[in-house]
């Protein structure tokens, strides 16, 4: 019998440690990346166990990011990428939510998670319960909506410009002036009667005559 790979052994150890019903799905993504999906209400306890249990030792939360699946009732995946420097292994933990149900903050486990949670809130509108600093972080304070949602318009809702008359930054509805430009789509060569360098040919002819 072929022994399990280190990644499979890690995944098996995690699954055997967690209580029944906490993990809804598990796999080795692309054959080498341990990944588990956990229930939202158990997320904090699972991540704390992965951090504190010596066999796992995930001291670092490398990233928290979101994914949007608009066709689902709980449209957002919140993805946690963890790293153990002690054991040199990684794991991905995923939970689901919508735009209303909050996800428990993990900033008490990893203080650096504050940045990632603010980013997920800014880009997707995912609410993190217990996060005391849930503010915009990449978009402007007056920004409307959450730009990484699949249903967010590519042009946005408002545009920002500096108005010299008001001497202030103003917000206005998006104006796509390029939609009203006229293009003849002719080849640039068709409208040219002379080419660069032709004047030298004409001068040479005049000199010889």
mmCIF file of N, CA and C in Angstrom, residues 62-177:
data_model
loop_
_atom_site.group_PDB
_atom_site.id
_atom_site.type_symbol
_atom_site.label_atom_id
_atom_site.label_comp_id
_atom_site.label_asym_id
_atom_site.label_seq_id
_atom_site.Cartn_x
_atom_site.Cartn_y
_atom_site.Cartn_z
ATOM 1 N N UNK A 62 -1.752 33.886 6.386
ATOM 2 C CA UNK A 62 -1.088 34.570 5.279
ATOM 3 C C UNK A 62 -2.032 35.456 4.481
ATOM 4 N N UNK A 63 -3.307 35.095 4.468
ATOM 5 C CA UNK A 63 -4.229 35.848 3.612
ATOM 6 C C UNK A 63 -5.661 35.468 3.961
ATOM 7 N N UNK A 64 -6.557 36.432 3.833
ATOM 8 C CA UNK A 64 -7.997 36.193 3.869
ATOM 9 C C UNK A 64 -8.577 36.867 2.629
ATOM 10 N N UNK A 65 -9.250 36.116 1.812
ATOM 11 C CA UNK A 65 -9.787 36.705 0.586
ATOM 12 C C UNK A 65 -11.203 36.193 0.353
ATOM 13 N N UNK A 66 -11.864 36.755 -0.620
ATOM 14 C CA UNK A 66 -13.246 36.408 -0.903
ATOM 15 C C UNK A 66 -13.430 35.890 -2.313
ATOM 16 N N UNK A 67 -14.535 35.196 -2.530
ATOM 17 C CA UNK A 67 -14.970 34.771 -3.854
ATOM 18 C C UNK A 67 -16.482 34.964 -3.918
ATOM 19 N N UNK A 68 -16.962 35.390 -5.065
ATOM 20 C CA UNK A 68 -18.379 35.700 -5.220
ATOM 21 C C UNK A 68 -19.026 34.721 -6.180
ATOM 22 N N UNK A 69 -20.080 34.057 -5.706
ATOM 23 C CA UNK A 69 -20.884 33.158 -6.532
ATOM 24 C C UNK A 69 -22.333 33.650 -6.454
ATOM 25 N N UNK A 70 -22.725 34.605 -7.300
ATOM 26 C CA UNK A 70 -24.045 35.256 -7.171
ATOM 27 C C UNK A 70 -25.225 34.301 -7.265
ATOM 28 N N UNK A 71 -25.053 33.147 -7.900
ATOM 29 C CA UNK A 71 -26.171 32.214 -8.070
ATOM 30 C C UNK A 71 -26.493 31.467 -6.785
ATOM 31 N N UNK A 72 -25.630 31.520 -5.776
ATOM 32 C CA UNK A 72 -25.875 30.822 -4.519
ATOM 33 C C UNK A 72 -26.585 31.721 -3.520
ATOM 34 N N UNK A 73 -27.321 31.104 -2.607
ATOM 35 C CA UNK A 73 -27.966 31.871 -1.535
ATOM 36 C C UNK A 73 -26.903 32.503 -0.635
ATOM 37 N N UNK A 74 -25.911 31.722 -0.231
ATOM 38 C CA UNK A 74 -24.753 32.257 0.481
ATOM 39 C C UNK A 74 -23.661 32.458 -0.561
ATOM 40 N N UNK A 75 -23.645 33.632 -1.123
ATOM 41 C CA UNK A 75 -22.893 33.866 -2.345
ATOM 42 C C UNK A 75 -21.386 33.986 -2.152
ATOM 43 N N UNK A 76 -20.941 34.261 -0.926
ATOM 44 C CA UNK A 76 -19.522 34.533 -0.722
ATOM 45 C C UNK A 76 -18.794 33.361 -0.075
ATOM 46 N N UNK A 77 -17.643 33.024 -0.632
ATOM 47 C CA UNK A 77 -16.665 32.178 0.042
ATOM 48 C C UNK A 77 -15.650 33.090 0.714
ATOM 49 N N UNK A 78 -15.376 32.849 1.991
ATOM 50 C CA UNK A 78 -14.302 33.556 2.694
ATOM 51 C C UNK A 78 -13.192 32.538 2.900
ATOM 52 N N UNK A 79 -12.018 32.837 2.343
ATOM 53 C CA UNK A 79 -10.930 31.868 2.248
ATOM 54 C C UNK A 79 -9.777 32.298 3.156
ATOM 55 N N UNK A 80 -9.334 31.371 4.004
ATOM 56 C CA UNK A 80 -8.223 31.606 4.932
ATOM 57 C C UNK A 80 -7.054 30.715 4.517
ATOM 58 N N UNK A 81 -5.916 31.323 4.228
ATOM 59 C CA UNK A 81 -4.705 30.581 3.878
ATOM 60 C C UNK A 81 -3.741 30.631 5.057
ATOM 61 N N UNK A 82 -3.472 29.468 5.637
ATOM 62 C CA UNK A 82 -2.658 29.380 6.846
ATOM 63 C C UNK A 82 -1.320 28.724 6.538
ATOM 64 N N UNK A 83 -0.290 29.144 7.287
ATOM 65 C CA UNK A 83 1.063 28.625 7.113
ATOM 66 C C UNK A 83 1.648 28.254 8.461
ATOM 67 N N UNK A 84 2.280 27.082 8.517
ATOM 68 C CA UNK A 84 3.029 26.667 9.696
ATOM 69 C C UNK A 84 4.516 26.711 9.364
ATOM 70 N N UNK A 85 5.237 27.625 9.995
ATOM 71 C CA UNK A 85 6.679 27.668 9.818
ATOM 72 C C UNK A 85 7.353 26.524 10.565
ATOM 73 N N UNK A 86 6.736 26.101 11.649
ATOM 74 C CA UNK A 86 7.307 25.017 12.446
ATOM 75 C C UNK A 86 7.356 23.717 11.664
ATOM 76 N N UNK A 87 6.245 23.395 10.981
ATOM 77 C CA UNK A 87 6.148 22.118 10.266
ATOM 78 C C UNK A 87 6.280 22.277 8.751
ATOM 79 N N UNK A 88 6.372 23.514 8.281
ATOM 80 C CA UNK A 88 6.505 23.780 6.851
ATOM 81 C C UNK A 88 5.354 23.157 6.048
ATOM 82 N N UNK A 89 4.117 23.464 6.474
ATOM 83 C CA UNK A 89 2.968 23.025 5.700
ATOM 84 C C UNK A 89 1.890 24.106 5.708
ATOM 85 N N UNK A 90 0.961 23.961 4.799
ATOM 86 C CA UNK A 90 -0.105 24.944 4.590
ATOM 87 C C UNK A 90 -1.456 24.240 4.575
ATOM 88 N N UNK A 91 -2.488 25.053 4.810
ATOM 89 C CA UNK A 91 -3.856 24.557 4.668
ATOM 90 C C UNK A 91 -4.758 25.728 4.296
ATOM 91 N N UNK A 92 -5.816 25.420 3.552
ATOM 92 C CA UNK A 92 -6.802 26.424 3.164
ATOM 93 C C UNK A 92 -8.127 26.081 3.834
ATOM 94 N N UNK A 93 -8.698 27.070 4.527
ATOM 95 C CA UNK A 93 -9.973 26.896 5.221
ATOM 96 C C UNK A 93 -10.985 27.849 4.580
ATOM 97 N N UNK A 94 -12.153 27.317 4.227
ATOM 98 C CA UNK A 94 -13.162 28.109 3.524
ATOM 99 C C UNK A 94 -14.485 28.019 4.278
ATOM 100 N N UNK A 95 -15.163 29.151 4.391
ATOM 101 C CA UNK A 95 -16.517 29.166 4.915
ATOM 102 C C UNK A 95 -17.388 30.009 4.000
ATOM 103 N N UNK A 96 -18.708 29.895 4.146
ATOM 104 C CA UNK A 96 -19.643 30.606 3.278
ATOM 105 C C UNK A 96 -20.504 31.572 4.072
ATOM 106 N N UNK A 97 -20.911 32.648 3.392
ATOM 107 C CA UNK A 97 -21.823 33.611 4.005
ATOM 108 C C UNK A 97 -22.507 34.403 2.904
ATOM 109 N N UNK A 98 -23.401 35.300 3.332
ATOM 110 C CA UNK A 98 -24.046 36.205 2.388
ATOM 111 C C UNK A 98 -23.726 37.637 2.791
ATOM 112 N N UNK A 99 -24.469 38.593 2.253
ATOM 113 C CA UNK A 99 -24.181 39.988 2.542
ATOM 114 C C UNK A 99 -24.712 40.439 3.900
ATOM 115 N N UNK A 100 -25.419 39.558 4.620
ATOM 116 C CA UNK A 100 -26.036 39.926 5.895
ATOM 117 C C UNK A 100 -25.417 39.173 7.060
ATOM 118 N N UNK A 101 -25.294 37.852 6.922
ATOM 119 C CA UNK A 101 -24.783 37.033 8.019
ATOM 120 C C UNK A 101 -23.300 37.318 8.250
ATOM 121 N N UNK A 102 -22.910 37.689 9.471
ATOM 122 C CA UNK A 102 -21.496 38.012 9.720
ATOM 123 C C UNK A 102 -20.648 36.766 9.897
ATOM 124 N N UNK A 103 -19.374 36.923 9.591
ATOM 125 C CA UNK A 103 -18.370 35.891 9.829
ATOM 126 C C UNK A 103 -17.578 36.305 11.066
ATOM 127 N N UNK A 104 -17.300 35.400 11.987
ATOM 128 C CA UNK A 104 -16.550 35.800 13.186
ATOM 129 C C UNK A 104 -15.142 36.277 12.838
ATOM 130 N N UNK A 105 -14.728 37.365 13.454
ATOM 131 C CA UNK A 105 -13.392 37.872 13.218
ATOM 132 C C UNK A 105 -12.343 36.933 13.796
ATOM 133 N N UNK A 106 -11.175 36.914 13.173
ATOM 134 C CA UNK A 106 -10.043 36.158 13.717
ATOM 135 C C UNK A 106 -8.888 37.096 14.052
ATOM 136 N N UNK A 107 -9.206 38.378 14.174
ATOM 137 C CA UNK A 107 -8.156 39.346 14.514
ATOM 138 C C UNK A 107 -7.614 39.129 15.915
ATOM 139 N N UNK A 108 -8.381 38.431 16.766
ATOM 140 C CA UNK A 108 -7.870 38.106 18.093
ATOM 141 C C UNK A 108 -6.876 36.947 18.037
ATOM 142 N N UNK A 109 -6.948 36.135 16.963
ATOM 143 C CA UNK A 109 -5.989 35.047 16.786
ATOM 144 C C UNK A 109 -4.747 35.514 16.041
ATOM 145 N N UNK A 110 -4.958 36.290 14.999
ATOM 146 C CA UNK A 110 -3.868 36.866 14.206
ATOM 147 C C UNK A 110 -4.174 38.351 14.019
ATOM 148 N N UNK A 111 -3.491 39.239 14.713
ATOM 149 C CA UNK A 111 -3.777 40.673 14.583
ATOM 150 C C UNK A 111 -3.683 41.188 13.147
ATOM 151 N N UNK A 112 -2.828 40.560 12.335
ATOM 152 C CA UNK A 112 -2.710 41.001 10.942
ATOM 153 C C UNK A 112 -3.991 40.757 10.145
ATOM 154 N N UNK A 113 -4.893 39.937 10.678
ATOM 155 C CA UNK A 113 -6.140 39.658 9.968
ATOM 156 C C UNK A 113 -7.016 40.897 9.842
ATOM 157 N N UNK A 114 -6.766 41.907 10.660
ATOM 158 C CA UNK A 114 -7.559 43.138 10.573
ATOM 159 C C UNK A 114 -7.492 43.726 9.167
ATOM 160 N N UNK A 115 -6.302 43.790 8.597
ATOM 161 C CA UNK A 115 -6.157 44.327 7.238
ATOM 162 C C UNK A 115 -6.963 43.478 6.255
ATOM 163 N N UNK A 116 -6.805 42.155 6.335
ATOM 164 C CA UNK A 116 -7.473 41.275 5.379
ATOM 165 C C UNK A 116 -8.991 41.361 5.504
ATOM 166 N N UNK A 117 -9.492 41.463 6.725
ATOM 167 C CA UNK A 117 -10.942 41.535 6.926
ATOM 168 C C UNK A 117 -11.486 42.868 6.425
ATOM 169 N N UNK A 118 -10.751 43.932 6.635
ATOM 170 C CA UNK A 118 -11.180 45.227 6.087
ATOM 171 C C UNK A 118 -11.202 45.185 4.565
ATOM 172 N N UNK A 119 -10.216 44.516 3.976
ATOM 173 C CA UNK A 119 -10.165 44.409 2.525
ATOM 174 C C UNK A 119 -11.345 43.607 1.992
ATOM 175 N N UNK A 120 -11.672 42.496 2.656
ATOM 176 C CA UNK A 120 -12.820 41.680 2.227
ATOM 177 C C UNK A 120 -14.126 42.456 2.376
ATOM 178 N N UNK A 121 -14.232 43.253 3.430
ATOM 179 C CA UNK A 121 -15.422 44.089 3.595
ATOM 180 C C UNK A 121 -15.497 45.132 2.486
ATOM 181 N N UNK A 122 -14.380 45.761 2.190
ATOM 182 C CA UNK A 122 -14.347 46.810 1.184
ATOM 183 C C UNK A 122 -14.682 46.252 -0.203
ATOM 184 N N UNK A 123 -14.080 45.142 -0.575
ATOM 185 C CA UNK A 123 -14.226 44.597 -1.920
ATOM 186 C C UNK A 123 -15.523 43.812 -2.128
ATOM 187 N N UNK A 124 -15.987 43.098 -1.072
ATOM 188 C CA UNK A 124 -17.145 42.216 -1.237
ATOM 189 C C UNK A 124 -18.337 42.582 -0.358
ATOM 190 N N UNK A 125 -18.120 43.330 0.713
ATOM 191 C CA UNK A 125 -19.204 43.626 1.635
ATOM 192 C C UNK A 125 -19.428 42.543 2.663
ATOM 193 N N UNK A 126 -18.441 41.671 2.877
ATOM 194 C CA UNK A 126 -18.557 40.627 3.891
ATOM 195 C C UNK A 126 -18.388 41.258 5.271
ATOM 196 N N UNK A 127 -19.333 40.995 6.168
ATOM 197 C CA UNK A 127 -19.303 41.574 7.512
ATOM 198 C C UNK A 127 -18.592 40.615 8.457
ATOM 199 N N UNK A 128 -17.693 41.167 9.297
ATOM 200 C CA UNK A 128 -16.954 40.360 10.268
ATOM 201 C C UNK A 128 -17.370 40.776 11.672
ATOM 202 N N UNK A 129 -18.027 39.858 12.352
ATOM 203 C CA UNK A 129 -18.514 40.123 13.705
ATOM 204 C C UNK A 129 -17.342 40.196 14.681
ATOM 205 N N UNK A 130 -17.316 41.275 15.478
ATOM 206 C CA UNK A 130 -16.247 41.460 16.441
ATOM 207 C C UNK A 130 -15.082 42.269 15.913
ATOM 208 N N UNK A 131 -15.096 42.623 14.630
ATOM 209 C CA UNK A 131 -14.044 43.459 14.059
ATOM 210 C C UNK A 131 -14.374 44.922 14.340
ATOM 211 N N UNK A 132 -13.556 45.559 15.173
ATOM 212 C CA UNK A 132 -13.847 46.922 15.616
ATOM 213 C C UNK A 132 -13.373 47.984 14.625
ATOM 214 N N UNK A 133 -12.674 47.573 13.561
ATOM 215 C CA UNK A 133 -12.095 48.552 12.633
ATOM 216 C C UNK A 133 -12.535 48.264 11.205
ATOM 217 N N UNK A 134 -13.836 48.017 11.039
ATOM 218 C CA UNK A 134 -14.361 47.651 9.723
ATOM 219 C C UNK A 134 -14.628 48.917 8.913
ATOM 220 N N UNK A 135 -13.579 49.379 8.226
ATOM 221 C CA UNK A 135 -13.680 50.588 7.405
ATOM 222 C C UNK A 135 -13.142 50.321 6.010
ATOM 223 N N UNK A 136 -13.450 51.223 5.083
ATOM 224 C CA UNK A 136 -12.867 51.148 3.757
ATOM 225 C C UNK A 136 -11.347 51.192 3.878
ATOM 226 N N UNK A 137 -10.676 50.448 2.989
ATOM 227 C CA UNK A 137 -9.228 50.409 3.088
ATOM 228 C C UNK A 137 -8.545 50.585 1.724
ATOM 229 N N UNK A 138 -9.207 50.184 0.632
ATOM 230 C CA UNK A 138 -8.629 50.324 -0.699
ATOM 231 C C UNK A 138 -9.389 51.325 -1.560
ATOM 232 N N UNK A 139 -10.683 51.472 -1.327
ATOM 233 C CA UNK A 139 -11.473 52.451 -2.070
ATOM 234 C C UNK A 139 -11.606 53.729 -1.247
ATOM 235 N N UNK A 140 -12.169 54.749 -1.876
ATOM 236 C CA UNK A 140 -12.339 56.031 -1.207
ATOM 237 C C UNK A 140 -13.472 55.944 -0.190
ATOM 238 N N UNK A 141 -13.455 56.856 0.800
ATOM 239 C CA UNK A 141 -14.464 56.822 1.856
ATOM 240 C C UNK A 141 -15.878 57.020 1.307
ATOM 241 N N UNK A 142 -15.999 57.752 0.192
ATOM 242 C CA UNK A 142 -17.319 57.975 -0.383
ATOM 243 C C UNK A 142 -17.707 56.961 -1.447
ATOM 244 N N UNK A 143 -16.948 55.891 -1.569
ATOM 245 C CA UNK A 143 -17.203 54.901 -2.619
ATOM 246 C C UNK A 143 -18.529 54.189 -2.379
ATOM 247 N N UNK A 144 -19.247 53.930 -3.472
ATOM 248 C CA UNK A 144 -20.534 53.250 -3.373
ATOM 249 C C UNK A 144 -20.391 51.809 -3.849
ATOM 250 N N UNK A 145 -20.888 50.871 -3.056
ATOM 251 C CA UNK A 145 -20.871 49.475 -3.456
ATOM 252 C C UNK A 145 -19.562 48.786 -3.131
ATOM 253 N N UNK A 146 -19.428 47.567 -3.653
ATOM 254 C CA UNK A 146 -18.266 46.731 -3.390
ATOM 255 C C UNK A 146 -17.761 46.205 -4.737
ATOM 256 N N UNK A 147 -16.598 46.670 -5.192
ATOM 257 C CA UNK A 147 -16.213 46.521 -6.603
ATOM 258 C C UNK A 147 -15.887 45.111 -7.068
ATOM 259 N N UNK A 148 -15.631 44.139 -6.181
ATOM 260 C CA UNK A 148 -15.320 42.797 -6.657
ATOM 261 C C UNK A 148 -16.531 41.871 -6.697
ATOM 262 N N UNK A 149 -17.699 42.405 -6.396
ATOM 263 C CA UNK A 149 -18.905 41.600 -6.599
ATOM 264 C C UNK A 149 -19.157 41.438 -8.091
ATOM 265 N N UNK A 150 -19.636 40.258 -8.471
ATOM 266 C CA UNK A 150 -19.834 39.977 -9.896
ATOM 267 C C UNK A 150 -20.889 40.887 -10.524
ATOM 268 N N UNK A 151 -21.827 41.409 -9.703
ATOM 269 C CA UNK A 151 -22.877 42.251 -10.265
ATOM 270 C C UNK A 151 -22.537 43.741 -10.185
ATOM 271 N N UNK A 152 -21.306 44.062 -9.806
ATOM 272 C CA UNK A 152 -20.905 45.475 -9.749
ATOM 273 C C UNK A 152 -20.546 45.933 -11.160
ATOM 274 N N UNK A 153 -21.087 47.075 -11.625
ATOM 275 C CA UNK A 153 -20.783 47.532 -12.995
ATOM 276 C C UNK A 153 -19.317 47.881 -13.164
ATOM 277 N N UNK A 154 -18.759 47.547 -14.312
ATOM 278 C CA UNK A 154 -17.341 47.791 -14.557
ATOM 279 C C UNK A 154 -16.999 49.267 -14.512
ATOM 280 N N UNK A 155 -17.969 50.121 -14.813
ATOM 281 C CA UNK A 155 -17.713 51.562 -14.810
ATOM 282 C C UNK A 155 -17.916 52.185 -13.439
ATOM 283 N N UNK A 156 -18.449 51.418 -12.480
ATOM 284 C CA UNK A 156 -18.755 52.003 -11.179
ATOM 285 C C UNK A 156 -20.027 52.821 -11.227
ATOM 286 N N UNK A 157 -20.327 53.468 -10.125
ATOM 287 C CA UNK A 157 -21.528 54.296 -10.034
ATOM 288 C C UNK A 157 -21.226 55.786 -10.116
ATOM 289 N N UNK A 158 -20.095 56.196 -9.599
ATOM 290 C CA UNK A 158 -19.718 57.611 -9.614
ATOM 291 C C UNK A 158 -18.266 57.723 -10.055
ATOM 292 N N UNK A 159 -17.901 58.899 -10.514
ATOM 293 C CA UNK A 159 -16.511 59.188 -10.840
ATOM 294 C C UNK A 159 -16.058 60.406 -10.044
ATOM 295 N N UNK A 160 -14.769 60.473 -9.806
ATOM 296 C CA UNK A 160 -14.195 61.527 -8.971
ATOM 297 C C UNK A 160 -13.304 62.406 -9.843
ATOM 298 N N UNK A 161 -13.425 63.718 -9.667
ATOM 299 C CA UNK A 161 -12.541 64.648 -10.367
ATOM 300 C C UNK A 161 -12.344 65.898 -9.524
ATOM 301 N N UNK A 162 -11.293 66.634 -9.854
ATOM 302 C CA UNK A 162 -11.052 67.893 -9.170
ATOM 303 C C UNK A 162 -11.690 69.011 -9.980
ATOM 304 N N UNK A 163 -12.544 69.801 -9.332
ATOM 305 C CA UNK A 163 -13.213 70.923 -9.989
ATOM 306 C C UNK A 163 -12.447 72.200 -9.652
ATOM 307 N N UNK A 164 -11.777 72.830 -10.645
ATOM 308 C CA UNK A 164 -10.995 74.040 -10.350
ATOM 309 C C UNK A 164 -11.862 75.229 -9.939
ATOM 310 N N UNK A 165 -13.120 75.251 -10.419
ATOM 311 C CA UNK A 165 -13.988 76.362 -10.035
ATOM 312 C C UNK A 165 -14.396 76.260 -8.572
ATOM 313 N N UNK A 166 -14.745 75.058 -8.135
ATOM 314 C CA UNK A 166 -15.107 74.872 -6.730
ATOM 315 C C UNK A 166 -13.882 74.715 -5.841
ATOM 316 N N UNK A 167 -12.742 74.392 -6.483
ATOM 317 C CA UNK A 167 -11.501 74.125 -5.748
ATOM 318 C C UNK A 167 -11.723 72.996 -4.733
ATOM 319 N N UNK A 168 -12.324 71.922 -5.246
ATOM 320 C CA UNK A 168 -12.619 70.780 -4.382
ATOM 321 C C UNK A 168 -12.771 69.533 -5.250
ATOM 322 N N UNK A 169 -12.642 68.379 -4.621
ATOM 323 C CA UNK A 169 -12.883 67.103 -5.289
ATOM 324 C C UNK A 169 -14.383 66.838 -5.273
ATOM 325 N N UNK A 170 -14.949 66.533 -6.440
ATOM 326 C CA UNK A 170 -16.392 66.333 -6.541
ATOM 327 C C UNK A 170 -16.686 64.925 -7.049
ATOM 328 N N UNK A 171 -17.841 64.412 -6.644
ATOM 329 C CA UNK A 171 -18.329 63.115 -7.099
ATOM 330 C C UNK A 171 -19.495 63.348 -8.046
ATOM 331 N N UNK A 172 -19.457 62.684 -9.200
ATOM 332 C CA UNK A 172 -20.499 62.841 -10.203
ATOM 333 C C UNK A 172 -20.868 61.479 -10.781
ATOM 334 N N UNK A 173 -22.087 61.373 -11.338
ATOM 335 C CA UNK A 173 -22.416 60.124 -12.044
ATOM 336 C C UNK A 173 -21.433 59.877 -13.180
ATOM 337 N N UNK A 174 -21.181 58.627 -13.472
ATOM 338 C CA UNK A 174 -20.220 58.261 -14.504
ATOM 339 C C UNK A 174 -20.690 58.786 -15.861
ATOM 340 N N UNK A 175 -19.786 59.430 -16.576
ATOM 341 C CA UNK A 175 -20.076 59.925 -17.922
ATOM 342 C C UNK A 175 -19.090 59.264 -18.879
ATOM 343 N N UNK A 176 -19.628 58.519 -19.824
ATOM 344 C CA UNK A 176 -18.787 57.811 -20.778
ATOM 345 C C UNK A 176 -18.780 58.571 -22.100
ATOM 346 N N UNK A 177 -18.003 59.649 -22.125
ATOM 347 C CA UNK A 177 -17.977 60.483 -23.325
ATOM 348 C C UNK A 177 -17.506 59.714 -24.544
#
